[in-house]
Every structure is written in C-alpha cells, then in structure tokens.
Coordinates of C-alpha atoms and ligand atoms in Angstrom, one line a residue:
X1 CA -24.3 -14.7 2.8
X2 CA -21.8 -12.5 1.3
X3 CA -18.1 -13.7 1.6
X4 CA -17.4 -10.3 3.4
X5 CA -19.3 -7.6 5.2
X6 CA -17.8 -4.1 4.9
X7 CA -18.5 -0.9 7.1
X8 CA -19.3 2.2 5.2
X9 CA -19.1 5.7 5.8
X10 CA -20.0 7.8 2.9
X11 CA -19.1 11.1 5.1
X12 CA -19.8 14.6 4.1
X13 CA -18.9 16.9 1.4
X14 CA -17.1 15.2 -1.8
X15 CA -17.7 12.0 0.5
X16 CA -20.6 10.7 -0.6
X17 CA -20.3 11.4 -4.9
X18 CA -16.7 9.6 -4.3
X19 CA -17.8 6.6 -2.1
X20 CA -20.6 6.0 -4.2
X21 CA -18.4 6.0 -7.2
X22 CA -15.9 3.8 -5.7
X23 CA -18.6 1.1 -4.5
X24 CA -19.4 0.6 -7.9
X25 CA -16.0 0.0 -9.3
X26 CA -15.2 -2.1 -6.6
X27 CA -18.7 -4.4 -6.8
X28 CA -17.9 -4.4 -10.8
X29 CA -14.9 -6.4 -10.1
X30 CA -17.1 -9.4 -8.9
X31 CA -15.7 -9.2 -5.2
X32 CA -18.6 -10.3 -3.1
X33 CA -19.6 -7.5 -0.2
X34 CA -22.3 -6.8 1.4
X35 CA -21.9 -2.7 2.9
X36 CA -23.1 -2.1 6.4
X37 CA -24.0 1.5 5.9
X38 CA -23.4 4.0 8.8
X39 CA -23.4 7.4 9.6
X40 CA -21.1 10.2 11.3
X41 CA -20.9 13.6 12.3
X42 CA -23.0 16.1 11.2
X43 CA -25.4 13.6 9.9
X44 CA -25.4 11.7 13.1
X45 CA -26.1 14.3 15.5
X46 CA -28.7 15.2 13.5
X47 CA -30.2 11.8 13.6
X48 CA -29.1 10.3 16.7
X49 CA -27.5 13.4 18.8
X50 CA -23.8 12.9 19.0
X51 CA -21.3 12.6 15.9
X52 CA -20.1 9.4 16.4
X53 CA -22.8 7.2 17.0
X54 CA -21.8 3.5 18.9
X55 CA -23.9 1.4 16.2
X56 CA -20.7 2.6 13.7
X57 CA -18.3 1.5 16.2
X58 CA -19.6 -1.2 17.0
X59 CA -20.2 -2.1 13.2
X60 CA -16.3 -1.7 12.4
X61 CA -15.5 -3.8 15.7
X62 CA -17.5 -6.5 14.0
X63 CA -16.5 -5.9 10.5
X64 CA -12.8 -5.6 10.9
X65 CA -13.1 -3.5 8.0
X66 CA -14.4 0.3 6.9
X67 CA -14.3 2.3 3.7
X68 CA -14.6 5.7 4.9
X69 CA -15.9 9.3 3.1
X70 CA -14.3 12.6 4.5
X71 CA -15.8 14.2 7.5
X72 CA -16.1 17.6 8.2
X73 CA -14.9 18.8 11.3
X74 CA -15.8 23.0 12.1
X75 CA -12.9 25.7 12.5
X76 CA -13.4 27.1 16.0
X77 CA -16.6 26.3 18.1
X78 CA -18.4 23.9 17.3
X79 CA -17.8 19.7 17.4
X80 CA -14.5 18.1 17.8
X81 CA -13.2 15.8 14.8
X82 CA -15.1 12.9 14.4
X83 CA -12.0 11.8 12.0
X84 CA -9.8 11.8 15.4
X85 CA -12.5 10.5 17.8
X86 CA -12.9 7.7 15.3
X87 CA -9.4 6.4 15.5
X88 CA -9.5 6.6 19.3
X89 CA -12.0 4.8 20.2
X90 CA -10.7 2.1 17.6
X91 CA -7.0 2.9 18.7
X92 CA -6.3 2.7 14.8
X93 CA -2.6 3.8 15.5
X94 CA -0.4 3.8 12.4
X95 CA -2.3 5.9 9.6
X96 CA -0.4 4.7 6.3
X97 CA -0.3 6.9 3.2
X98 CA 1.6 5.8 -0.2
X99 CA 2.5 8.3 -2.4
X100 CA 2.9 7.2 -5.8
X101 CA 2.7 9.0 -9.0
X102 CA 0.2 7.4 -11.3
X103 CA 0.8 7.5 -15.0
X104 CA 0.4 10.3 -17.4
X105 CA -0.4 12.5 -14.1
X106 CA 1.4 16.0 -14.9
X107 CA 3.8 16.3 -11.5
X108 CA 6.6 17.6 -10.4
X109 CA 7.8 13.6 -9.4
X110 CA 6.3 11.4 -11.7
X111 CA 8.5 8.7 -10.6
X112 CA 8.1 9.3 -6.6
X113 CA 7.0 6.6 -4.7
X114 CA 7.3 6.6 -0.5
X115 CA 5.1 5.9 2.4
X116 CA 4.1 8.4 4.8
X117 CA 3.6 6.6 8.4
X118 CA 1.8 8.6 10.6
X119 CA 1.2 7.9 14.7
X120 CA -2.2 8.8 14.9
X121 CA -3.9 8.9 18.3
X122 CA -1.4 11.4 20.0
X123 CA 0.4 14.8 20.3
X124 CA -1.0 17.6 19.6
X125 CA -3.3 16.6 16.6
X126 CA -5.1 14.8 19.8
X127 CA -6.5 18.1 20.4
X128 CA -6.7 18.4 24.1
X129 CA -7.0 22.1 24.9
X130 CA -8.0 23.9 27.5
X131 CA -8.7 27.9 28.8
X132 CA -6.2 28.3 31.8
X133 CA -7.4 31.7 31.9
X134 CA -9.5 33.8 30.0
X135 CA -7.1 34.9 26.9
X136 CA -4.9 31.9 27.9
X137 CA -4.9 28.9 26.1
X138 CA -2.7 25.8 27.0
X139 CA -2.7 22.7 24.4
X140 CA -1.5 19.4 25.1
X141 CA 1.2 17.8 23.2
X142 CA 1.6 13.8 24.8
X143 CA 3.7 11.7 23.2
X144 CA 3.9 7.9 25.2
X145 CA 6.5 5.7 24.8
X146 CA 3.8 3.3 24.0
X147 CA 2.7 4.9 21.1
X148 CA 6.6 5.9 19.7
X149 CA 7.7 2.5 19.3
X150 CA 4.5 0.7 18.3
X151 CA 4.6 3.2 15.0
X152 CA 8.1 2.6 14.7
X153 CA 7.7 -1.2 14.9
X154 CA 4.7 -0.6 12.1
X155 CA 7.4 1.6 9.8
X156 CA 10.1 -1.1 10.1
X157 CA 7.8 -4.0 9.5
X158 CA 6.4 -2.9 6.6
X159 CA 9.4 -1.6 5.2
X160 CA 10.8 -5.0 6.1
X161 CA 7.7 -6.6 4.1
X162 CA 7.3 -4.4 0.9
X163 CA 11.2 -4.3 0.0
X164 CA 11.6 -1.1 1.6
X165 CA 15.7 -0.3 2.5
X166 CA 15.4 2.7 4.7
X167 CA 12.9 4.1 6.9
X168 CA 13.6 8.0 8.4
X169 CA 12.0 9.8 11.4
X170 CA 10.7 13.3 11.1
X171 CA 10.9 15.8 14.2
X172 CA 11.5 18.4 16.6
X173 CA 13.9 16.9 18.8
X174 CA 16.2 20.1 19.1
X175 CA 13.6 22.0 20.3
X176 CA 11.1 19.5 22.0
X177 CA 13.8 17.5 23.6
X178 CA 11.5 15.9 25.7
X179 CA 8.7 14.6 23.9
X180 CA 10.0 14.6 20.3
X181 CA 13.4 13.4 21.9
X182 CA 11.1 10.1 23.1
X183 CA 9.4 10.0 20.1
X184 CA 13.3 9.5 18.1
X185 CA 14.8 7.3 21.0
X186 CA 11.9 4.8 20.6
X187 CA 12.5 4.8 16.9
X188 CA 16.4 4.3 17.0
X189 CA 15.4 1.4 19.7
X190 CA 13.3 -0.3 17.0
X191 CA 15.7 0.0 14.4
X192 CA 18.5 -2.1 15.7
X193 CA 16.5 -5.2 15.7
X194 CA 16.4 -4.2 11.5
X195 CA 20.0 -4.2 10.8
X196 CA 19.2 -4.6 7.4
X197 CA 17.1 -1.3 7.0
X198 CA 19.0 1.7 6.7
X199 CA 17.3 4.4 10.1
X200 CA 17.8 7.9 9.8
X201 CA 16.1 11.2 11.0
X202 CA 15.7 14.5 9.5
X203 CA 14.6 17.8 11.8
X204 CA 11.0 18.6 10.1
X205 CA 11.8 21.6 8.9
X206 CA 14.4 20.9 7.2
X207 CA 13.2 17.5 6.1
X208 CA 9.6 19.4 4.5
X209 CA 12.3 21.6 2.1
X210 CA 14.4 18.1 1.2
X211 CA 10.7 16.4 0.6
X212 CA 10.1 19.4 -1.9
X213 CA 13.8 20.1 -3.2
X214 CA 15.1 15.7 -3.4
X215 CA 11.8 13.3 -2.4
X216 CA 13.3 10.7 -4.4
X217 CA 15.6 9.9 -1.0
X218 CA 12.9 9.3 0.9
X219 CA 10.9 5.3 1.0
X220 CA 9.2 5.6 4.1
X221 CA 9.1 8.4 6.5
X222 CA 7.3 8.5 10.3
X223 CA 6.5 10.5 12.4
X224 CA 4.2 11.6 15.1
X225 CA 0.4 12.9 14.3
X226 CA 0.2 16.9 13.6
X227 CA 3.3 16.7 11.6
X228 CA 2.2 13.5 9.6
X229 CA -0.9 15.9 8.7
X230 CA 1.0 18.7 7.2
X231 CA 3.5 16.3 5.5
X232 CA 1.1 14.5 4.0
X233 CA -0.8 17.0 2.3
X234 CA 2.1 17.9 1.3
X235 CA 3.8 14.7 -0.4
X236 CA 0.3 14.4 -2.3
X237 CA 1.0 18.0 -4.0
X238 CA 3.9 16.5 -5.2
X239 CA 2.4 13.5 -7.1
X240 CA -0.4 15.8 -8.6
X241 CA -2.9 16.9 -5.6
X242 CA -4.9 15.8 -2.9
X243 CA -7.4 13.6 -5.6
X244 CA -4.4 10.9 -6.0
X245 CA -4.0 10.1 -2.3
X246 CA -4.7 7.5 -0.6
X247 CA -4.7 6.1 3.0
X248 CA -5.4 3.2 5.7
X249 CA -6.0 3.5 9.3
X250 CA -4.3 0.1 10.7
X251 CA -4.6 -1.3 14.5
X252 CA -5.4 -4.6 16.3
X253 CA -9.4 -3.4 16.5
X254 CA -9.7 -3.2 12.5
X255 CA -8.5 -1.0 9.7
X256 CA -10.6 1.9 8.1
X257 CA -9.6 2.6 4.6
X258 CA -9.9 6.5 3.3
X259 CA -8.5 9.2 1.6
X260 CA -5.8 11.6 2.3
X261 CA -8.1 14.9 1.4
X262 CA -11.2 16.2 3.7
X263 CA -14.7 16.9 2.6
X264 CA -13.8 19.4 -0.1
X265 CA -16.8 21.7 0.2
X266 CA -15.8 24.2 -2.4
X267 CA -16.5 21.5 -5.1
X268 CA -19.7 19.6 -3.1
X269 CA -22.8 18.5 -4.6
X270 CA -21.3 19.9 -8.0
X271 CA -20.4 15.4 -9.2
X272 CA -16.5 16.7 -10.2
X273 CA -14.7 15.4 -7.2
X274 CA -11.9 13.1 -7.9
X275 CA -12.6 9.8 -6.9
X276 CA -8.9 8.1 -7.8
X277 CA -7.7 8.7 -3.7
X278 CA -10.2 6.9 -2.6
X279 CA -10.3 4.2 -5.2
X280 CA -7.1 3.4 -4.4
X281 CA -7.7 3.3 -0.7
X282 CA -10.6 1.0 -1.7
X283 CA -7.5 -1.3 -4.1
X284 CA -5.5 -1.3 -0.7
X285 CA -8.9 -2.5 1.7
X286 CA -9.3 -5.4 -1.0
X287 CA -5.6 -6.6 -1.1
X288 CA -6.2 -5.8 3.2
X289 CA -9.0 -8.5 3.2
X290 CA -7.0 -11.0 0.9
X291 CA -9.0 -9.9 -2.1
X292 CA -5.8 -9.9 -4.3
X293 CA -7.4 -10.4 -7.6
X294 CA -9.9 -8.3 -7.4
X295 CA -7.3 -5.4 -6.0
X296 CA -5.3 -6.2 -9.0
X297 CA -8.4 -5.8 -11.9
X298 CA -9.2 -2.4 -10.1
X299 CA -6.1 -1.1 -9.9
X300 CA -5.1 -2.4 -13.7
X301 CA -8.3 -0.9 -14.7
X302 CA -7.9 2.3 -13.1
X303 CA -4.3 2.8 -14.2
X304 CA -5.2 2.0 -18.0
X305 CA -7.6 4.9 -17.5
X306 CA -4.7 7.1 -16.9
X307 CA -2.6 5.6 -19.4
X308 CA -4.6 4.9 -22.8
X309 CA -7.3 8.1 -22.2
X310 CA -7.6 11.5 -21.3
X311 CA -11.0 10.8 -19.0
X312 CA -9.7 13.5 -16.2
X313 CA -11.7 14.7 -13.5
X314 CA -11.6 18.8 -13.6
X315 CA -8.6 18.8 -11.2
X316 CA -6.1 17.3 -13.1
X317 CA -7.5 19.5 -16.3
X318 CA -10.0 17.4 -17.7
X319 CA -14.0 17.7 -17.8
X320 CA -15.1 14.1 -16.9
X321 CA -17.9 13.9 -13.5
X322 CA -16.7 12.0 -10.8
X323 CA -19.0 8.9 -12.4
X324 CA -18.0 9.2 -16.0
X325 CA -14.6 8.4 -14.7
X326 CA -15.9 5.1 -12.4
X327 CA -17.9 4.2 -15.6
X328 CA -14.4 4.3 -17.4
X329 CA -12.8 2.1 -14.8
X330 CA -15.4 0.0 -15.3
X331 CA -15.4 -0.3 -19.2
X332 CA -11.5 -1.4 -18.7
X333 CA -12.7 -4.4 -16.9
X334 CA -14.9 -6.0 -18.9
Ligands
NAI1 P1 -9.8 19.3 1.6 O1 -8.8 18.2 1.5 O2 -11.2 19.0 1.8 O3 -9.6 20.3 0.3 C1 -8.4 21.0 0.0 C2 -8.5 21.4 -1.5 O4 -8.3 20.2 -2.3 C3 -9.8 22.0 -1.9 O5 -9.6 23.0 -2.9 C4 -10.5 20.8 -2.5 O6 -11.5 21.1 -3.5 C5 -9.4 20.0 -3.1 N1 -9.7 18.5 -3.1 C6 -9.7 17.7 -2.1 N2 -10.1 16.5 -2.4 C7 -10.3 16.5 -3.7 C8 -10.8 15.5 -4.7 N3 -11.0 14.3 -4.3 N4 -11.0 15.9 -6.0 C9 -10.7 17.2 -6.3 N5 -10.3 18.2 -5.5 C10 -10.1 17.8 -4.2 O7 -9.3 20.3 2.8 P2 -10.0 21.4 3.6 O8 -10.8 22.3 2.7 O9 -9.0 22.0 4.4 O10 -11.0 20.7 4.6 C11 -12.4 20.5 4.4 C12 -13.0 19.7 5.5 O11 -12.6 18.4 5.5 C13 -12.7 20.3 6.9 O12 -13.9 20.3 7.7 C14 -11.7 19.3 7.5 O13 -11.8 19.2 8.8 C15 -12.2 18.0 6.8 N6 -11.1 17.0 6.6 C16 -11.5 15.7 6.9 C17 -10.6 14.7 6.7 C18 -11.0 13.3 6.9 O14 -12.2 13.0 7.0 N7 -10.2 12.3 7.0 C19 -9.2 14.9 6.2 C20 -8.9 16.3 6.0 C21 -9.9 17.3 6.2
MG2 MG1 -5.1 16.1 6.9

C-alpha cells in the first residue's frame, strides 16, 4: 500500500493539461502516492447529475488531502460554484496564497514575498442571492464572529510560525460598520494575545493602491472572502501573472491544495497553460503531508528551471507546452 492516498481533481479547462503535468513531477520525486481520482462540476452532472458528487467528499474526508484542477463556474444562470460549495461542505476556512516572485520571472516586485489569508466560506463571495421582487435583487453579505477570529487566529499563527512580524487586515469598516466593523474587532481581539506581531489595518481601497504603489510593506494580509478574491488576483499580477500562484484550502476536515487562477478557457485544450501555480501548490501539499524532502527536490528542481534556462511557457514569453516544461523539472532531478 502506498505510504499516502491523495484526492484528485483534475477540474476543467487548463485543469486537467496542468494536473497531469504536475502528477508527474511530483511522482518523479520518488514520493509514494496512490491518487483517488474524482470528478466535479460539469463533468459530474454529466455523469452522476449534480456537480459535486458525495463520493469526492467523501474521498477528501478520508484522504485528508486533495490536489485540485480549476473549475468552471457559469456567469449568470446556470450552476452555482462548485469551487465555493466545495469548501463548505469541507468548511475549509482559511484559503492561503503566497506570493513570491520566482527567479528570472520579469515583474514589477521581483523580490515580493507575502501571504494572502483569505476567510473563505462567508460574505458575499458565499453567494446567497435572492429576487425580492422582480427587478430587485438583495445579496447577502454574513460575516460571523465565528468565522472573523478563527481566520485571524489562522493569520497570527502562521505568521507566528513562518517568521512573519506583521500581519494587516483589509476592509470596509467605514462604510460597513457592522459587518466589516466585526470582521476588524475580532482581528484586533486576536492580536493582543501576539504582542510580538506588529497588527494593522488598511481600508481596501486604499490598501489595493499601497499593494500596487509599496507591496514590499506588506507580510501577511487577511481579509474576508470577495475581497481576498480580487486581491489576490491582483498580488499574482504583481509577481508575473496568474501562472505563478499558488494556494491551499486549510480546515479541521482536510486541506485541498490548488491554484490561484480558474479554468482559463481561452488557452484550453491548446497544452500551453502554465503549470508552475499549481506545482507549487502541489510543493506546499507535500511539505502539508510531512513530505519535506520531496517538497524540497521539486521545488529546487523547478526553481533551477527558472534560473539556469529559458524553458517558459507562452505566458511569460517563452514557447515551451505545458509538458516540455514538467519534462524540464524532471530532467533537474535526476
Ligand atoms: P482565469 O484565472 O481562468 O484566467 C484569467 C486569465 O489568466 C486568462 O487570460 C488565462 O488564460 C490566464 N491564465 C490563468 N491561468 C493560467 C495559467 N496557468 N497559464 C497561463 N495563463 C493562465 O480567470 P477567468 O477567465 O475569469 O475564469 C475562467 C473560469 O474559471 C470561470 O468559470 C471561473 O469561475 C473559474 N475559476 C475557477 C477557480 C477555481 O477553480 N479555483 C478560480 C478562478 C476562476
Ligand atoms: Mg479568484
């Protein structure tokens, strides 16, 4: 039996040329996992009838573990997101994003490096909308004290365990006294049992100009879900695009690893996607599960890639497929 089982979803779009990609670079570092394949959304409902079928949350229960592909969810009618349903049902609340320039990248911050923490099973990214009447739409923005201060507790902690010195809110407090005013309360709460960690909060507004203007004074910024969307698409424009970024969805149920991007489907079924976001998501799920030497010879390999060739997928100006650049990874392991 393998030493670990893993959940996979290679998702829609980009999802599956980028997962497939991945799973070999990870497998060629000599980690032992067996993948419980799964699938979502569109897929699914054509299969089994609903999007988010209970054998794949009942697999990740089990597994403790997923590496995920991007899911498309459809503008208007249509499905909800099986993205946001997923982390619901697995109440996988703090959605952690590192945004770190990797070398020989062209960027405007080559040297940035934060953390975007991101609540991510409330507000209005939750999605609960209704007609009140017809032209009349009213859309639900909850924000629990619950959910405020278990983020913040995640934001402290890790800052407390990566050698982070200052963690900073992001909101709408002058305006959304109320709900954004309980969102900052519970984070200035958790912050005075971290003396040591410098707490600060910056309107969002304001703080999306300093993050494009002076990112460097940010280490780890929280905040509640819809704006943790928008900032983090933005903070992976500023480290070279939405190809570099990587993520985690962390909670007590299990942890499912994936990129920052979506299902790209202007570039699908074409083998050019960038596969580096998720690689490194899949470099975080390894150091997750305690597989610390094998997180290390992917990641070592993959940053050599960047650092002694110009193998570049077509995004960051190069010509290489989405597996000539895992067969590069590759090569820098052996
Ligand atoms: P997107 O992130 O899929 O794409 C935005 C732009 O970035 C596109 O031009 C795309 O080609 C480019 N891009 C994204 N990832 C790339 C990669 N790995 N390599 C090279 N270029 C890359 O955002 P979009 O187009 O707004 O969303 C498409 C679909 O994805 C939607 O249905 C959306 O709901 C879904 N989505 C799913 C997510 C998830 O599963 N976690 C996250 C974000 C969006
Ligand atoms: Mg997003």
């Amino acid at each position: 039996m393998a030493k670990h089982t893993i959940t996979l979803i290679p998702g829609d779009g980009i999802g599956p040329e980028i997962i497939a990609a991945t799973v070999r670079v990870i497998e060629a570092s000599g980690v032992d996992i067996t993948w419980e394949s799964q699938i979502a959304g569109s897929h699914a409902q054509e299969k089994v009838g609903t999007t988010l079928p209970n054998d794949l949350i009942e697999s990740i229960r089990k597994n403790k573990v997923a590496l995920k592909g991007p899911l498309t969810t459809p503008v208007g009618k249509g499905f909800t997101s099986v993205n946001v349903g997923l982390r619901k049902a697995l109440d996988l609340y703090a959605n952690v994003r590192p945004i770190k320039a990797l070398p020989n990248v062209p960027c405007r911050y080559p040297e940035l490096d934060l953390v975007v923490m991101r609540e991510n099973t409330e507000s209005l990214y939750a999605g609960l909308e209704h007609v009140v009447v017809p032209g009349v739409v009213e859309s639900l923005k909850i924000i629990t004290e619950k959910a405020s201060t278990r983020i913040a507790q995640y934001a402290f902690d890790f800052a407390r365990d990566n050698g982070r010195k200052k963690v900073t809110a992001m909101h709408k407090a002058n305006i959304m006294k109320l709900s954004d005013g309980l969102f900052l309360d519970c984070f200035y709460k958790v912050a005075k049992d971290f003396p040591e960690i410098e707490a600060d909060d910056k309107i969002i507004d304001n703080a999306c100009m300093q993050l494009v203007m002076r990112p460097e004074q940010f280490e780890v910024i929280v905040m509640e879900n819809l704006y943790g969307d928008i900032v983090s698409d933005l903070c992976a424009g500023l480290i070279g695009g939405l190809g570099l970024a990587p993520g985690a969805n962390i909670g007590e149920q299990g942890a499912v690893f994936e990129a920052v991007h979506g299902s790209a489907p202007d570039i699908a079924g074409q083998g050019i996607a960038n596969p580096t976001a998720v690689m490194i998501s899949g470099i975080m799920m390894l150091r997750h599960i305690g597989e610390r030497d094998a997180a290390d010879k992917v990641e070592k390999a993959l940053f050599s890639v960047f650092e002694d060739s110009d193998i570049r997928t077509p995004d960051l100006g190069g010509t290489a497929s989405t597996s000539d650049f895992a067969s590069s990874v590759i090569e820098k392991m052996s």
